[in-house]
PDB file of C-alpha atoms in Angstrom:
ATOM      1  CA  MET K1326       3.995  54.254 -39.845  1.00  0.00           C
ATOM      2  CA  GLN K1327       4.045  50.489 -39.048  1.00  0.00           C
ATOM      3  CA  ASP K1328       3.452  50.102 -34.561  1.00  0.00           C
ATOM      4  CA  CYS K1329       3.963  53.521 -34.046  1.00  0.00           C
ATOM      5  CA  GLY K1330       7.087  53.370 -34.642  1.00  0.00           C
ATOM      6  CA  ILE K1331       9.806  55.706 -36.834  1.00  0.00           C
ATOM      7  CA  ALA K1332      12.528  53.302 -36.188  1.00  0.00           C
ATOM      8  CA  GLN K1333      11.964  50.229 -35.664  1.00  0.00           C
ATOM      9  CA  ASN K1334      14.819  47.097 -35.173  1.00  0.00           C
ATOM     10  CA  MET K1335      13.433  43.511 -36.060  1.00  0.00           C
ATOM     11  CA  SER K1336      16.505  41.864 -34.435  1.00  0.00           C
ATOM     12  CA  ILE K1337      16.386  39.740 -31.976  1.00  0.00           C
ATOM     13  CA  CYS K1338      17.090  41.257 -28.972  1.00  0.00           C
ATOM     14  CA  HIS K1339      17.891  38.475 -25.485  1.00  0.00           C
ATOM     15  CA  ILE K1340      17.254  40.536 -22.612  1.00  0.00           C
ATOM     16  CA  HIS K1341      17.056  37.616 -20.335  1.00  0.00           C
ATOM     17  CA  ALA K1342      14.618  39.574 -17.555  1.00  0.00           C
ATOM     18  CA  LEU K1343      12.852  38.599 -14.702  1.00  0.00           C
ATOM     19  CA  ILE K1344       9.351  40.010 -14.309  1.00  0.00           C
ATOM     20  CA  SER K1345       8.180  37.958 -10.889  1.00  0.00           C
ATOM     21  CA  ASN K1346       6.240  39.517  -7.625  1.00  0.00           C
ATOM     22  CA  ASN K1347       4.143  42.220  -8.769  1.00  0.00           C
ATOM     23  CA  THR K1348       0.923  42.970  -8.516  1.00  0.00           C
ATOM     24  CA  ILE K1349      -0.890  44.555 -11.706  1.00  0.00           C
ATOM     25  CA  HIS K1350      -4.197  45.739 -11.635  1.00  0.00           C
ATOM     26  CA  ASN K1351      -7.344  48.336 -12.319  1.00  0.00           C
ATOM     27  CA  SER K1352      -6.400  49.569 -15.649  1.00  0.00           C
ATOM     28  CA  GLU K1353      -8.352  51.719 -18.578  1.00  0.00           C
ATOM     29  CA  SER K1354      -7.621  53.255 -21.454  1.00  0.00           C
ATOM     30  CA  TYR K1355      -8.948  55.725 -23.940  1.00  0.00           C
ATOM     31  CA  TYR K1356      -9.043  53.483 -26.966  1.00  0.00           C
ATOM     32  CA  TYR K1357      -6.511  50.078 -26.747  1.00  0.00           C
ATOM     33  CA  GLY K1358      -3.902  48.948 -24.817  1.00  0.00           C
ATOM     34  CA  ALA K1359      -3.215  49.630 -20.721  1.00  0.00           C
ATOM     35  CA  ILE K1360      -2.629  45.599 -20.860  1.00  0.00           C
ATOM     36  CA  GLY K1361      -0.913  44.350 -18.273  1.00  0.00           C
ATOM     37  CA  VAL K1362       2.656  42.819 -18.887  1.00  0.00           C
ATOM     38  CA  TYR K1363       4.167  44.369 -22.500  1.00  0.00           C
ATOM     39  CA  THR K1364       7.243  42.728 -24.143  1.00  0.00           C
ATOM     40  CA  ASP K1365       7.968  45.085 -27.062  1.00  0.00           C
ATOM     41  CA  THR K1366       9.017  44.412 -30.690  1.00  0.00           C
ATOM     42  CA  ALA K1367      11.747  41.147 -30.575  1.00  0.00           C
ATOM     43  CA  ALA K1368      12.473  41.046 -27.102  1.00  0.00           C
ATOM     44  CA  SER K1369      13.650  37.616 -26.516  1.00  0.00           C
ATOM     45  CA  SER K1370      14.347  35.354 -22.958  1.00  0.00           C
ATOM     46  CA  VAL K1371      11.717  36.697 -20.616  1.00  0.00           C
ATOM     47  CA  SER K1372       9.998  35.122 -17.505  1.00  0.00           C
ATOM     48  CA  VAL K1373       6.588  35.992 -16.738  1.00  0.00           C
ATOM     49  CA  THR K1374       6.246  34.273 -13.773  1.00  0.00           C
ATOM     50  CA  ARG K1375       4.093  34.674  -9.789  1.00  0.00           C
ATOM     51  CA  ASN K1376       2.093  37.779 -10.713  1.00  0.00           C
ATOM     52  CA  TRP K1377      -1.387  39.023  -9.660  1.00  0.00           C
ATOM     53  CA  ILE K1378      -2.670  40.293 -12.460  1.00  0.00           C
ATOM     54  CA  TYR K1379      -6.271  41.473 -12.434  1.00  0.00           C
ATOM     55  CA  LYS K1380      -9.110  44.041 -13.736  1.00  0.00           C
ATOM     56  CA  LEU K1381      -7.244  45.084 -16.728  1.00  0.00           C
ATOM     57  CA  ALA K1382      -8.758  47.216 -19.766  1.00  0.00           C
ATOM     58  CA  ASP K1383      -6.772  44.727 -21.734  1.00  0.00           C
ATOM     59  CA  CYS K1384      -4.579  41.264 -21.383  1.00  0.00           C
ATOM     60  CA  ALA K1385      -2.713  40.638 -19.163  1.00  0.00           C
ATOM     61  CA  VAL K1386       0.620  39.526 -20.826  1.00  0.00           C
ATOM     62  CA  ASN K1387       1.082  40.482 -23.932  1.00  0.00           C
ATOM     63  CA  PHE K1388       4.774  39.212 -25.831  1.00  0.00           C
ATOM     64  CA  HIS K1389       5.140  40.904 -29.489  1.00  0.00           C
ATOM     65  CA  CYS K1390       7.624  39.130 -31.569  1.00  0.00           C
ATOM     66  CA  GLY K1391      10.129  37.760 -29.862  1.00  0.00           C
ATOM     67  CA  GLN K1392      11.646  34.328 -28.938  1.00  0.00           C
ATOM     68  CA  ASN K1393      11.939  31.792 -26.080  1.00  0.00           C
ATOM     69  CA  ASN K1394       9.398  33.911 -24.072  1.00  0.00           C
ATOM     70  CA  ILE K1395       7.349  32.107 -21.234  1.00  0.00           C
ATOM     71  CA  ALA K1396       4.442  33.034 -18.709  1.00  0.00           C
ATOM     72  CA  VAL K1397       4.526  30.808 -16.097  1.00  0.00           C
ATOM     73  CA  ASN K1398       2.568  30.605 -12.414  1.00  0.00           C
ATOM     74  CA  ASN K1399       0.662  33.868 -12.531  1.00  0.00           C
ATOM     75  CA  MET K1400      -2.903  34.683 -11.362  1.00  0.00           C
ATOM     76  CA  ILE K1401      -4.989  36.455 -13.735  1.00  0.00           C
ATOM     77  CA  TYR K1402      -9.060  37.348 -12.918  1.00  0.00           C
ATOM     78  CA  HIS K1403      -9.373  38.568 -16.614  1.00  0.00           C
ATOM     79  CA  ILE K1404     -13.148  41.502 -17.159  1.00  0.00           C
ATOM     80  CA  SER K1405     -11.932  43.205 -19.715  1.00  0.00           C
ATOM     81  CA  PRO K1406     -13.868  41.920 -23.861  1.00  0.00           C
ATOM     82  CA  LYS K1407     -10.524  41.493 -25.129  1.00  0.00           C
ATOM     83  CA  ARG K1408      -7.504  38.537 -25.665  1.00  0.00           C
ATOM     84  CA  VAL K1409      -6.255  37.632 -22.248  1.00  0.00           C
ATOM     85  CA  PHE K1410      -2.289  36.567 -23.999  1.00  0.00           C
ATOM     86  CA  GLY K1411      -1.025  38.292 -26.647  1.00  0.00           C
ATOM     87  CA  VAL K1412       1.193  37.700 -29.206  1.00  0.00           C
ATOM     88  CA  CYS K1413       2.369  38.820 -32.266  1.00  0.00           C
ATOM     89  CA  ASN K1414       1.299  38.593 -35.475  1.00  0.00           C
ATOM     90  CA  PRO K1415       1.790  34.926 -37.277  1.00  0.00           C
ATOM     91  CA  SER K1416       2.986  36.238 -40.635  1.00  0.00           C
ATOM     92  CA  VAL K1417       6.402  37.315 -38.909  1.00  0.00           C
ATOM     93  CA  GLY K1418       9.446  34.974 -39.549  1.00  0.00           C
ATOM     94  CA  ASP K1419       7.594  33.992 -43.164  1.00  0.00           C
ATOM     95  CA  ASP K1420       9.200  37.456 -44.747  1.00  0.00           C
ATOM     96  CA  GLY K1421      13.103  36.864 -43.426  1.00  0.00           C
ATOM     97  CA  ARG K1422      13.552  39.870 -41.450  1.00  0.00           C
ATOM     98  CA  MET K1423      13.150  37.793 -38.141  1.00  0.00           C
ATOM     99  CA  PRO K1424      13.027  33.964 -36.750  1.00  0.00           C
ATOM    100  CA  ARG K1425       9.497  32.740 -36.407  1.00  0.00           C
ATOM    101  CA  GLN K1426       8.385  33.665 -32.850  1.00  0.00           C
ATOM    102  CA  THR K1427       8.322  31.364 -29.490  1.00  0.00           C
ATOM    103  CA  MET K1428       6.992  31.168 -26.702  1.00  0.00           C
ATOM    104  CA  THR K1429       4.845  29.581 -23.955  1.00  0.00           C
ATOM    105  CA  PHE K1430       1.639  29.874 -21.467  1.00  0.00           C
ATOM    106  CA  GLN K1431       1.670  27.370 -18.962  1.00  0.00           C
ATOM    107  CA  HIS K1432       1.128  27.005 -14.818  1.00  0.00           C
ATOM    108  CA  ASN K1433      -0.787  30.230 -14.765  1.00  0.00           C
ATOM    109  CA  VAL K1434      -4.812  30.578 -13.768  1.00  0.00           C
ATOM    110  CA  ILE K1435      -7.186  32.141 -16.043  1.00  0.00           C
ATOM    111  CA  TYR K1436     -10.525  33.292 -14.170  1.00  0.00           C
ATOM    112  CA  ILE K1437     -12.966  35.176 -16.683  1.00  0.00           C
ATOM    113  CA  THR K1438     -15.762  37.080 -15.904  1.00  0.00           C
ATOM    114  CA  ASN K1439     -16.353  38.328 -19.601  1.00  0.00           C
ATOM    115  CA  THR K1440     -18.087  35.912 -22.157  1.00  0.00           C
ATOM    116  CA  ALA K1441     -16.757  38.247 -25.418  1.00  0.00           C
ATOM    117  CA  ALA K1442     -13.288  37.467 -23.453  1.00  0.00           C
ATOM    118  CA  ARG K1443     -10.772  35.289 -26.282  1.00  0.00           C
ATOM    119  CA  LEU K1444      -7.700  33.651 -24.481  1.00  0.00           C
ATOM    120  CA  TYR K1445      -5.649  35.095 -27.676  1.00  0.00           C
ATOM    121  CA  GLY K1446      -5.793  37.486 -30.293  1.00  0.00           C
ATOM    122  CA  ARG K1447      -4.118  38.856 -33.622  1.00  0.00           C
ATOM    123  CA  GLY K1448      -4.527  36.456 -36.276  1.00  0.00           C
ATOM    124  CA  ASP K1449      -5.205  32.895 -34.470  1.00  0.00           C
ATOM    125  CA  PHE K1450      -3.190  31.393 -37.067  1.00  0.00           C
ATOM    126  CA  TRP K1451      -0.313  30.371 -36.037  1.00  0.00           C
ATOM    127  CA  VAL K1452       1.755  27.635 -36.835  1.00  0.00           C
ATOM    128  CA  ASN K1453      -0.132  24.735 -34.645  1.00  0.00           C
ATOM    129  CA  SER K1454       3.638  23.947 -32.382  1.00  0.00           C
ATOM    130  CA  VAL K1455       3.908  27.712 -31.584  1.00  0.00           C
ATOM    131  CA  PRO K1456       3.183  28.921 -28.829  1.00  0.00           C
ATOM    132  CA  LYS K1457       3.037  26.234 -26.032  1.00  0.00           C
ATOM    133  CA  VAL K1458      -0.172  26.944 -23.990  1.00  0.00           C
ATOM    134  CA  ASP K1459       0.004  23.627 -21.568  1.00  0.00           C
ATOM    135  CA  TRP K1460      -1.063  23.072 -17.600  1.00  0.00           C
ATOM    136  CA  ASN K1461      -3.916  25.822 -16.868  1.00  0.00           C
ATOM    137  CA  ASN K1462      -6.637  26.009 -15.243  1.00  0.00           C
ATOM    138  CA  TYR K1463      -9.361  27.840 -16.464  1.00  0.00           C
ATOM    139  CA  TYR K1464     -12.740  29.067 -15.028  1.00  0.00           C
ATOM    140  CA  PHE K1465     -15.530  31.414 -16.070  1.00  0.00           C
ATOM    141  CA  LYS K1466     -18.191  32.998 -14.805  1.00  0.00           C
ATOM    142  CA  PRO K1467     -21.031  33.132 -16.052  1.00  0.00           C
ATOM    143  CA  SER K1468     -20.621  29.649 -17.354  1.00  0.00           C
ATOM    144  CA  SER K1469     -21.214  30.278 -21.369  1.00  0.00           C
ATOM    145  CA  TYR K1470     -20.488  27.544 -23.686  1.00  0.00           C
ATOM    146  CA  GLN K1471     -20.780  29.468 -26.264  1.00  0.00           C
ATOM    147  CA  GLN K1472     -17.974  31.067 -24.535  1.00  0.00           C
ATOM    148  CA  PHE K1473     -16.728  27.652 -24.195  1.00  0.00           C
ATOM    149  CA  THR K1474     -16.066  26.904 -27.411  1.00  0.00           C
ATOM    150  CA  ALA K1475     -15.236  29.674 -29.254  1.00  0.00           C
ATOM    151  CA  PHE K1476     -11.956  30.740 -26.115  1.00  0.00           C
ATOM    152  CA  PHE K1477      -9.560  28.630 -27.418  1.00  0.00           C
ATOM    153  CA  SER K1478      -9.317  29.824 -30.761  1.00  0.00           C
ATOM    154  CA  LYS K1479     -11.394  30.713 -33.738  1.00  0.00           C
ATOM    155  CA  THR K1480      -9.888  28.417 -36.204  1.00  0.00           C
ATOM    156  CA  MET K1481     -10.648  25.368 -34.276  1.00  0.00           C
ATOM    157  CA  ALA K1482     -12.655  23.254 -32.238  1.00  0.00           C
ATOM    158  CA  PRO K1483     -12.028  22.200 -28.209  1.00  0.00           C
ATOM    159  CA  SER K1484     -11.499  19.497 -28.885  1.00  0.00           C
ATOM    160  CA  GLU K1485      -9.167  20.689 -32.183  1.00  0.00           C
ATOM    161  CA  TRP K1486      -7.674  22.503 -30.145  1.00  0.00           C
ATOM    162  CA  VAL K1487      -6.399  20.329 -27.933  1.00  0.00           C
ATOM    163  CA  GLU K1488      -5.654  16.936 -30.574  1.00  0.00           C
ATOM    164  CA  ASN K1489      -4.333  18.643 -33.441  1.00  0.00           C
ATOM    165  CA  ALA K1490      -2.575  21.825 -32.383  1.00  0.00           C
ATOM    166  CA  GLY K1491      -1.893  20.036 -29.320  1.00  0.00           C
ATOM    167  CA  ASN K1492      -2.472  22.970 -26.848  1.00  0.00           C
ATOM    168  CA  ASP K1493      -4.880  22.560 -23.167  1.00  0.00           C
ATOM    169  CA  GLY K1494      -4.740  19.430 -23.159  1.00  0.00           C
ATOM    170  CA  ASN K1495      -3.176  18.943 -19.987  1.00  0.00           C
ATOM    171  CA  SER K1496      -4.819  22.103 -18.658  1.00  0.00           C
ATOM    172  CA  VAL K1497      -9.121  22.790 -16.253  1.00  0.00           C
ATOM    173  CA  VAL K1498     -11.560  24.668 -16.740  1.00  0.00           C
ATOM    174  CA  ALA K1499     -12.513  24.368 -12.601  1.00  0.00           C
ATOM    175  CA  ASP K1500     -12.935  27.154  -9.546  1.00  0.00           C
ATOM    176  CA  PRO K1501      -9.490  27.303  -9.058  1.00  0.00           C
ATOM    177  CA  LEU K1502     -11.079  28.295  -6.066  1.00  0.00           C
ATOM    178  CA  PHE K1503      -9.211  31.854  -4.466  1.00  0.00           C
ATOM    179  CA  LYS K1504      -9.112  32.997  -0.597  1.00  0.00           C
ATOM    180  CA  ASP K1505     -11.383  35.778  -1.147  1.00  0.00           C
ATOM    181  CA  LEU K1506     -11.954  37.340  -4.470  1.00  0.00           C
ATOM    182  CA  LEU K1507     -13.835  40.840  -3.122  1.00  0.00           C
ATOM    183  CA  LYS K1508     -10.195  41.253  -0.675  1.00  0.00           C
ATOM    184  CA  ASP K1509      -8.653  40.637  -4.282  1.00  0.00           C
ATOM    185  CA  ASP K1510      -7.341  38.215  -2.536  1.00  0.00           C
ATOM    186  CA  TYR K1511      -5.356  36.141  -5.367  1.00  0.00           C
ATOM    187  CA  ARG K1512      -3.601  33.598  -3.397  1.00  0.00           C
ATOM    188  CA  LEU K1513      -4.592  29.502  -3.688  1.00  0.00           C
ATOM    189  CA  THR K1514      -7.125  27.128  -1.020  1.00  0.00           C
ATOM    190  CA  GLU K1515      -5.794  24.311   0.213  1.00  0.00           C
ATOM    191  CA  THR K1516      -7.980  22.464  -2.465  1.00  0.00           C
ATOM    192  CA  SER K1517      -7.514  24.088  -4.925  1.00  0.00           C
ATOM    193  CA  PRO K1518      -7.372  22.157  -8.074  1.00  0.00           C
ATOM    194  CA  GLY K1519      -4.644  24.705  -9.497  1.00  0.00           C
ATOM    195  CA  PHE K1520      -2.371  22.432  -7.360  1.00  0.00           C
ATOM    196  CA  LYS K1521      -3.211  19.394  -9.643  1.00  0.00           C
ATOM    197  CA  GLN K1522      -1.683  21.862 -12.742  1.00  0.00           C
ATOM    198  CA  ASN K1523       1.357  22.273 -10.476  1.00  0.00           C
ATOM    199  CA  ILE K1524       0.852  25.798  -9.557  1.00  0.00           C
ATOM    200  CA  GLU K1525       1.830  27.054  -6.939  1.00  0.00           C
ATOM    201  CA  SER K1526      -0.214  30.011  -4.889  1.00  0.00           C
ATOM    202  CA  VAL K1527       0.983  33.019  -4.883  1.00  0.00           C
ATOM    203  CA  ASP K1528       0.728  35.422  -1.622  1.00  0.00           C
ATOM    204  CA  LEU K1529       1.658  38.916  -3.159  1.00  0.00           C
ATOM    205  CA  ARG K1530      -0.046  40.977   0.240  1.00  0.00           C
ATOM    206  CA  TYR K1531       2.359  42.352   0.893  1.00  0.00           C
ATOM    207  CA  VAL K1532       2.515  43.613  -2.307  1.00  0.00           C
ATOM    208  CA  LEU K1533      -0.406  45.479  -1.941  1.00  0.00           C
ATOM    209  CA  SER K1534       0.126  46.717   1.225  1.00  0.00           C
ATOM    210  CA  ASP K1535       3.259  48.234   0.564  1.00  0.00           C
ATOM    211  CA  SER K1536       2.622  49.762  -2.666  1.00  0.00           C
ATOM    212  CA  GLY K1537       1.608  53.614  -4.243  1.00  0.00           C
ATOM    213  CA  ALA K1538      -0.977  53.702  -7.230  1.00  0.00           C
ATOM    214  CA  CYS K1539       1.897  54.393 -10.372  1.00  0.00           C
TER     215      CYS K1539
END
């Protein structure tokens, strides 16, 4: 069975969903999974924005196929050795079953604490024009030149990722200056470089205080 589905509908479904103002954190898995936000097969026109996504066992956001999906202005604190941004296989669209997947991943803060982590997975051979990845604030701690050169693409050097693929030309690598990492406070301080990326600070402390475990 493909993707653990007995019957799988590969048609595009534009659900126009908004996933916003959530604290998504501290997930664990036995082998794989425990993803922060997962839009399943062909869900389209989904906006993932203004969330705190941190300390997960797998990726922060996974767009499984679909079109016109966007992840913007999220605060991501990534401790997993796995990818930050999950996508569908690039072969989708080439065999006529459904249109090619399109997505946008921009204006996010991505704070990486695991040297094995990568930006995305699943083949690493997508068409250069999709997805659109730009205007992000990345930070690697501990800092590692070896990780930096392999983080964005398994098949391209960082310069090729920018010049040939047209991604992250306006992104920066700098400490985003969260308010208090020890207290899981992912608001941006007044001097955060994220503001120059048109990233807005997101205050979700009330969500943490008002919510319970699920």
